[in-house]
Short mmCIF file of C-alpha atoms in Angstrom, two decimals:
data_model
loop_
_atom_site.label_atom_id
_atom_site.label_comp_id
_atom_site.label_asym_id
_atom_site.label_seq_id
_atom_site.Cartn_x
_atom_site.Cartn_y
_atom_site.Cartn_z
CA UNK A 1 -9.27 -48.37 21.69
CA UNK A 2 -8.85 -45.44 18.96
CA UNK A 3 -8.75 -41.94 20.03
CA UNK A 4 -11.80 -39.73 18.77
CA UNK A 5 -11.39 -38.12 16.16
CA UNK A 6 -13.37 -35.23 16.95
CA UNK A 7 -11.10 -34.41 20.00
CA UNK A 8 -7.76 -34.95 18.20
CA UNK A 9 -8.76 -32.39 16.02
CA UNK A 10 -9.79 -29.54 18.85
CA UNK A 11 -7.89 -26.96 17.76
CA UNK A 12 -4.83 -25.66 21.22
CA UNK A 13 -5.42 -22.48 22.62
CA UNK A 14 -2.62 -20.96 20.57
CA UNK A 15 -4.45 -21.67 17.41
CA UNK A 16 -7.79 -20.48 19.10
CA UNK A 17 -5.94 -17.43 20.11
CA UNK A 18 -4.24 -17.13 16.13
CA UNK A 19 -8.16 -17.78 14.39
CA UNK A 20 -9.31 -14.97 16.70
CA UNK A 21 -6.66 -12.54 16.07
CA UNK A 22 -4.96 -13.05 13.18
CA UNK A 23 -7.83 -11.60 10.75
CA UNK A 24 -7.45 -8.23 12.98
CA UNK A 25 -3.76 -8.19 12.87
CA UNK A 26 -3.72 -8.14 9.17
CA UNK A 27 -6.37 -5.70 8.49
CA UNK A 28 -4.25 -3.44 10.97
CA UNK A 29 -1.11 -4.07 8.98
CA UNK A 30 -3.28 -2.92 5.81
CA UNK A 31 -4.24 0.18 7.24
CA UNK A 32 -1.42 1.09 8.85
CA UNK A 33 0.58 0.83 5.48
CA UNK A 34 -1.84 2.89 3.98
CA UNK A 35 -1.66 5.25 6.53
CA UNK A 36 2.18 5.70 6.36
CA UNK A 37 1.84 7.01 3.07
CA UNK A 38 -0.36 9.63 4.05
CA UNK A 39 1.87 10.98 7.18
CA UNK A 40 4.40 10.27 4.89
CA UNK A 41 2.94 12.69 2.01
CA UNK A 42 2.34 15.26 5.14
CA UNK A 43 5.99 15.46 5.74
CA UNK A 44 6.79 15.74 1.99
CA UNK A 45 3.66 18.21 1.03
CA UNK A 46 4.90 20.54 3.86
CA UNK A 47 8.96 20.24 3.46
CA UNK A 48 9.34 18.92 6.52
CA UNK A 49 11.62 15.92 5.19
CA UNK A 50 14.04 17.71 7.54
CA UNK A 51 12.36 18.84 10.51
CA UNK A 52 14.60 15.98 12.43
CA UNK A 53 17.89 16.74 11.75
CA UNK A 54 19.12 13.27 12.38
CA UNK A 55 18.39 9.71 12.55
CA UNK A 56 16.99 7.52 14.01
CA UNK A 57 17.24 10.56 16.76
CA UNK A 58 15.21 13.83 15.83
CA UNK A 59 18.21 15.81 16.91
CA UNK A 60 21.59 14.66 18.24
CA UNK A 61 21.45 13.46 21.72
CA UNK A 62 17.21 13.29 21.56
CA UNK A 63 14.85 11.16 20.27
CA UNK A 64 11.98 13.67 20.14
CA UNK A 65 11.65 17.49 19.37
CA UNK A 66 12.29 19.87 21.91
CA UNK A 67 9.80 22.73 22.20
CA UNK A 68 11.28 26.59 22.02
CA UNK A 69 10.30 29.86 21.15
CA UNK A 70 11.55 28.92 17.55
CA UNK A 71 10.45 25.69 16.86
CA UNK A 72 8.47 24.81 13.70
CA UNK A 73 5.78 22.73 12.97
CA UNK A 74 7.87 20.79 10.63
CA UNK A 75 9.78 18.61 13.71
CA UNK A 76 6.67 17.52 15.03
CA UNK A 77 5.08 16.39 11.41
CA UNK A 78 8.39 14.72 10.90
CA UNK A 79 8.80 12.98 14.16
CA UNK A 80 4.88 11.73 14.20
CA UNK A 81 5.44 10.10 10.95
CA UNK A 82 8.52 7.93 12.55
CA UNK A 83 6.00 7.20 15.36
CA UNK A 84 3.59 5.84 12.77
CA UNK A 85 6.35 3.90 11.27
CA UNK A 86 6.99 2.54 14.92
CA UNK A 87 3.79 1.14 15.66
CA UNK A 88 3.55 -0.57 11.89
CA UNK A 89 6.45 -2.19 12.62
CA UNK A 90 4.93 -3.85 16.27
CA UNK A 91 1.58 -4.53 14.08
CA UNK A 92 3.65 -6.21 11.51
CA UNK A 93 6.05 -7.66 14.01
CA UNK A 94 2.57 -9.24 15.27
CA UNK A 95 1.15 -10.84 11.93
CA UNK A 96 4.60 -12.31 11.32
CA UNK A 97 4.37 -14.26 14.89
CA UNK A 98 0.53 -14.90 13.91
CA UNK A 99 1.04 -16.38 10.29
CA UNK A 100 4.58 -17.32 9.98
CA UNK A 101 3.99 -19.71 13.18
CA UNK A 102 0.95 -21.19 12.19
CA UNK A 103 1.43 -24.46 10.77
CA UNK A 104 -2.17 -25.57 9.63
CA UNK A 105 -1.02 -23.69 6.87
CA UNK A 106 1.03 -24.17 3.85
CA UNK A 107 4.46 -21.88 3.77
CA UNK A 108 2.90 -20.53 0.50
CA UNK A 109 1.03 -18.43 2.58
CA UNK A 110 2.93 -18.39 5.71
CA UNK A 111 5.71 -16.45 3.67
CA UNK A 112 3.45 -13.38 3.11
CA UNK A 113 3.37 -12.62 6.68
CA UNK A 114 7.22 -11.86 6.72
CA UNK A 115 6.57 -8.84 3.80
CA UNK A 116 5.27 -6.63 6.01
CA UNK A 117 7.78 -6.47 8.75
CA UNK A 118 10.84 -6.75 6.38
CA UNK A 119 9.56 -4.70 4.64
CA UNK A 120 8.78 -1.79 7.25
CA UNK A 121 12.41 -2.48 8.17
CA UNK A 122 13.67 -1.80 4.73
CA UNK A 123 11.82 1.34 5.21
CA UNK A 124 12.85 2.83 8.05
CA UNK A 125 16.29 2.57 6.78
CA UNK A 126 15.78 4.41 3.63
CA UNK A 127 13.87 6.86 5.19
CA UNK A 128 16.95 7.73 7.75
CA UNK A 129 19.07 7.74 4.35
CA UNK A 130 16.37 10.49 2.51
CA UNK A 131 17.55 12.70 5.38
CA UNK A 132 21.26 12.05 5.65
CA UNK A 133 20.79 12.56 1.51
CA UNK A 134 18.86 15.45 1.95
CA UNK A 135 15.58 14.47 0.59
CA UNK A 136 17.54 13.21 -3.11
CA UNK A 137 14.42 12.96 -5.30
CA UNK A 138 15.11 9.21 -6.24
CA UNK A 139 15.17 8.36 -3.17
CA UNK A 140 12.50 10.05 -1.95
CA UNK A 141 10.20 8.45 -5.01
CA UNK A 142 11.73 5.24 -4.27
CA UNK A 143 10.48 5.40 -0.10
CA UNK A 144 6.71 6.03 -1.64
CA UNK A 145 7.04 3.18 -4.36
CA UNK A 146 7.85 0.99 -1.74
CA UNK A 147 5.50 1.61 0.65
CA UNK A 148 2.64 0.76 -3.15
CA UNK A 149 4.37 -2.33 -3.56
CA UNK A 150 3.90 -2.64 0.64
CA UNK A 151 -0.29 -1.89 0.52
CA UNK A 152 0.09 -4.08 -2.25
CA UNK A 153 1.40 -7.65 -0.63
CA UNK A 154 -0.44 -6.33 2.74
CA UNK A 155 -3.96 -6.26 0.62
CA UNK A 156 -2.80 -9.76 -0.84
CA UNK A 157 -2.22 -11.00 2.86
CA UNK A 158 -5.49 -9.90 3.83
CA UNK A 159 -6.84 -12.27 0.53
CA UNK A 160 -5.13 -15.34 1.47
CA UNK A 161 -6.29 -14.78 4.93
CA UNK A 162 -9.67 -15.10 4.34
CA UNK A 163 -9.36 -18.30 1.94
CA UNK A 164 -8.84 -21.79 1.80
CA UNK A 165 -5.58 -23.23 1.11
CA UNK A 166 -7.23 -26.27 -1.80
CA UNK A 167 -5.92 -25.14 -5.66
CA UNK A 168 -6.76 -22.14 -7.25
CA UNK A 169 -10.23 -22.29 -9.24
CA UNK A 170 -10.32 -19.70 -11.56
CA UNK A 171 -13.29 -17.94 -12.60
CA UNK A 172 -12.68 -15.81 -15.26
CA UNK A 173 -11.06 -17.09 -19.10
CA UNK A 174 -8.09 -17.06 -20.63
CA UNK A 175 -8.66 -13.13 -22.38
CA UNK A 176 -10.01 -11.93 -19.13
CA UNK A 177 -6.89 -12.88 -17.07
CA UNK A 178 -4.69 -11.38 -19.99
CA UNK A 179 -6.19 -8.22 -19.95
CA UNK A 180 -6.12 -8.38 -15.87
CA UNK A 181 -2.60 -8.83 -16.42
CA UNK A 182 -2.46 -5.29 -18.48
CA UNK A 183 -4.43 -3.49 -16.07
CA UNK A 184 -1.66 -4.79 -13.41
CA UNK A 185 0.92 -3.39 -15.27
CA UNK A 186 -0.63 -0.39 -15.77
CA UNK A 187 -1.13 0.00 -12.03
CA UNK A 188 2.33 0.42 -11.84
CA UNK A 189 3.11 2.72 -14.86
CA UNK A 190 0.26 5.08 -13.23
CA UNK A 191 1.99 5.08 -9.96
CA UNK A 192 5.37 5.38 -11.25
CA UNK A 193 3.90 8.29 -13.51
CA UNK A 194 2.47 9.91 -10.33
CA UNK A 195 5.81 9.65 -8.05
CA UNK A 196 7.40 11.36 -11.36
CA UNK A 197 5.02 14.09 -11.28
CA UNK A 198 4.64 14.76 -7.66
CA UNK A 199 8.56 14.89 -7.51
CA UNK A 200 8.61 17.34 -10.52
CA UNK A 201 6.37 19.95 -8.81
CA UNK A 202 6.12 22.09 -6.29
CA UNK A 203 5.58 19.32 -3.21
CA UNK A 204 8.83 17.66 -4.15
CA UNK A 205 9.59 17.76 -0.71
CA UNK A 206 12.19 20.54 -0.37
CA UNK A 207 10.82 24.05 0.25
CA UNK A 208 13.68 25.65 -1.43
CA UNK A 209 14.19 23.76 -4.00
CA UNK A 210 10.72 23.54 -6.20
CA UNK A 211 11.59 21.17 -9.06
CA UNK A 212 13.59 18.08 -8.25
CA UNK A 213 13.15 15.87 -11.36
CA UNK A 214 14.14 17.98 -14.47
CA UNK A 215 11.36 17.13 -16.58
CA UNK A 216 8.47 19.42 -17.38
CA UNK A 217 5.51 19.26 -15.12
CA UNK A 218 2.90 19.77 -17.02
CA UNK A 219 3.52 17.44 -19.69
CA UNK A 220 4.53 14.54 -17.00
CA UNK A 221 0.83 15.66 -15.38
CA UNK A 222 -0.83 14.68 -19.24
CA UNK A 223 1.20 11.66 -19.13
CA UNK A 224 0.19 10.68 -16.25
CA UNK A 225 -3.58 11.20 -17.21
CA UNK A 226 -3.15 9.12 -20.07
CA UNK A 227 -2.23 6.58 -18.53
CA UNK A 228 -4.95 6.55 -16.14
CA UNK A 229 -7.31 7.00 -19.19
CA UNK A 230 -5.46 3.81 -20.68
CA UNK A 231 -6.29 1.71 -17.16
CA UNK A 232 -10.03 2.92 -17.26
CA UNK A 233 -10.20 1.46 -20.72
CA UNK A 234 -8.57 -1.59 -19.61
CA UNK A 235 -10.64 -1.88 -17.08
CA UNK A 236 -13.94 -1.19 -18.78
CA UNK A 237 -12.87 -3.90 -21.42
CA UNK A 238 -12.77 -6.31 -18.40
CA UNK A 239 -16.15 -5.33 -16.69
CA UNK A 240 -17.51 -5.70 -20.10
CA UNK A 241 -16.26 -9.41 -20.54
CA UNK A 242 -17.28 -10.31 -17.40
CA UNK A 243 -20.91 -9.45 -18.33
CA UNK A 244 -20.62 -10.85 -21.66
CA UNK A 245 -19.33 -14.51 -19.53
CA UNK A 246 -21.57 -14.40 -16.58
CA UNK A 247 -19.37 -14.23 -14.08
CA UNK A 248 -21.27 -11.76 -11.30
CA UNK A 249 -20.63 -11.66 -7.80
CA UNK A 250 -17.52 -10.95 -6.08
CA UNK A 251 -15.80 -10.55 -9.34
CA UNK A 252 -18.05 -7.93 -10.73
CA UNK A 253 -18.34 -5.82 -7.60
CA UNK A 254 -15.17 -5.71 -6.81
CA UNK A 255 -14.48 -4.54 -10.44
CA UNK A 256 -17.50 -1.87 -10.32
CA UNK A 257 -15.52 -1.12 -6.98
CA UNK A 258 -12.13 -0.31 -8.68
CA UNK A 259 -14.49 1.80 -11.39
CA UNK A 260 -15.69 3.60 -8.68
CA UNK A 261 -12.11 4.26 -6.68
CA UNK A 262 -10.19 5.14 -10.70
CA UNK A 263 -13.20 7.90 -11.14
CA UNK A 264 -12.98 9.19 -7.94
CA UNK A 265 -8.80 9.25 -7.96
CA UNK A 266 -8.67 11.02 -11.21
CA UNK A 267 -11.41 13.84 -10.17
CA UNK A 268 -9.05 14.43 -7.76
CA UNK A 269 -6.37 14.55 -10.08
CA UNK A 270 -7.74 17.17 -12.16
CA UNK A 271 -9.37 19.42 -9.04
CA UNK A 272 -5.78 19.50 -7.63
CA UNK A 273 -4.55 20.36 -10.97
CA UNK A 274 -6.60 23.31 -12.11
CA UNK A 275 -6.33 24.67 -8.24
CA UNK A 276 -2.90 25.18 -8.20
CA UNK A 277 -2.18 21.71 -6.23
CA UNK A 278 -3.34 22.74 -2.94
CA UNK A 279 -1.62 20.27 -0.08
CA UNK A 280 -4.81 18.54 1.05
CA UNK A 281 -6.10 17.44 -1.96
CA UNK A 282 -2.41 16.45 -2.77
CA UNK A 283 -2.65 14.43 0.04
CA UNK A 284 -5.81 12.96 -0.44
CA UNK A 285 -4.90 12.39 -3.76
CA UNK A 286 -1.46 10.19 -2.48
CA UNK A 287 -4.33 7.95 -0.26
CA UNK A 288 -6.70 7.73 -3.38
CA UNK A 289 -3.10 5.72 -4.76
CA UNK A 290 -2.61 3.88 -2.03
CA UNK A 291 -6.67 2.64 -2.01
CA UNK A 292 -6.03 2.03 -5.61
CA UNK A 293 -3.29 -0.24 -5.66
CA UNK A 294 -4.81 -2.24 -2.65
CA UNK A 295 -8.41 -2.36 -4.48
CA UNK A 296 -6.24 -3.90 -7.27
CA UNK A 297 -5.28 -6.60 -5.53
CA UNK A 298 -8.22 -7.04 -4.14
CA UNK A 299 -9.82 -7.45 -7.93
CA UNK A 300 -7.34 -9.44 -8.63
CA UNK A 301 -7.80 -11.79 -5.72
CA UNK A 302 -11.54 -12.21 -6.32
CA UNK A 303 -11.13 -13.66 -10.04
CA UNK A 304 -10.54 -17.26 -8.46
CA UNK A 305 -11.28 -19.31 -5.24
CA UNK A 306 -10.01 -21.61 -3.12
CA UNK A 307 -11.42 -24.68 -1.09
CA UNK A 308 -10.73 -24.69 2.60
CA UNK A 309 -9.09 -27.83 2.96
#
């Protein structure tokens, strides 16, 4: 007699456990990569690249910083964005063991969920190596690029997650996707632009030295504007064409969504600007990045679909 089909396909109570969890343990990774960047910014905005002397150890012989009548605040900034970095790399240990090992799916997608924890690897290295450097401005740019490109494969996890695995249907035409494909690019000259700047001013991470980059601030800060100006146009062009086709739903909000986050990110821009680049807004201004290059993706993802198969 033939088996029924209905129980050879109950899912085992590792996949149960995997459907449950993995949707949380990629969100988590998401967050926590955006997060890095702002305890990361902390450490640069308030030169305390250096507050741990050493690494992986804070100071020689200890792992954490030892309180005295002279310490700083700048150990303690330091040392709680390594703990940060620690628990991203459990959470992205996690989603690796989630997605990697779960075979339903096709290793196009199973691949993504090694990114994160290679990545946070990578990381952690080249952060010990900013210090033994001390703080080298390329490398130091480098570390924040990274951790972009990071919230950038993290956000695409998170997409692929919440899909099918059937062929791609794509929803928007041929001069839509080619214009998407500018605005992409431009995502990275604007955040390439931005390091530039950032590591050019004041907060380039040093206290005594002010200027790391030997390039003029202020006209790296209008080129960097411009180019933000150039991705708003880009991206109005594309809001506009998907009006002019019809395609509304996802597509559209999620672009009047990126709209929204480019506005808001470049009035920040300019307020930190014309205040003399005061170290909260700086920072706030390093998260706008981060939510901008994972609401990106995010627009990207949502200009096809894909059949659960």
């Amino acid at each position: 007699m033939s088996s029924t089909p209905a129980l050879d396909a109950a899912p085992s109570t590792l996949d149960r456990f995997r459907d449950r969890w993995t949707w949380t343990a990629v969100v988590a990774n998401l967050v926590g990569q955006v997060l890095i960047i702002v305890t990361g910014g902390a450490v640069r905005l308030t030169g305390s690249g250096l507050g741990c002397s050493t690494w992986p150890e804070c100071e020689p012989g200890e792992f954490t910083p030892r309180f005295h009548d002279a310490t700083s605040i700048h150990p303690f900034i330091e040392f709680g964005n390594r703990t940060v970095s620690g628990l991203l790399v459990a959470v992205a240990t996690v989603v690796a063991v989630l997605v990697v090992l779960d075979r339903r799916r096709p290793w196009s997608y199973r691949r993504l969920g090694l990114v994160p924890v290679v990545g946070v690897l990578i990381q952690a290295v080249i952060g010990g190596i900013t210090v033994l450097v001390d703080l080298h401005p390329a490398i130091v740019g480098g570390h924040l690029l990274i951790s972009m490109a990071l919230v950038a494969f993290s956000t695409w996890l998170v997409v692929r997650t919440s899909e099918g695995d059937g062929p791609a249907v794509l929803l928007v035409d041929r001069t839509t996707r080619s214009l998407v494909r500018v605005l992409t690019a431009l995502t990275v000259v604007v955040l390439v632009l931005g390091v530039v700047v950032t590591g050019a001013g004041p907060h380039s991470g040093d206290e005594e030295v002010g200027y790391r980059f030997a390039v003029d601030p202020w006209a790296m800060s209008k080129l960097h504007a411009a180019s933000v100006w150039a991705f708003t146009a880009v991206l109005v062009a594309v809001l506009a064409l998907l009006r002019r086709r019809g395609v509304a739903g996802r597509p559209e909000a999620m672009g009047y969504t990126l709209l929204a986050v480019t506005l808001a990110q470049g009035a920040i821009g300019y307020l930190q600007l014309f205040t003399g680049l005061p170290i909260g807004l700086v920072n706030l201004h390093m998260l706008g990045a981060a939510v901008l290059a994972s609401t990106v993706t995010f627009f990207v993802g949502s200009l096809r679909t894909r059949a659960v198969v």
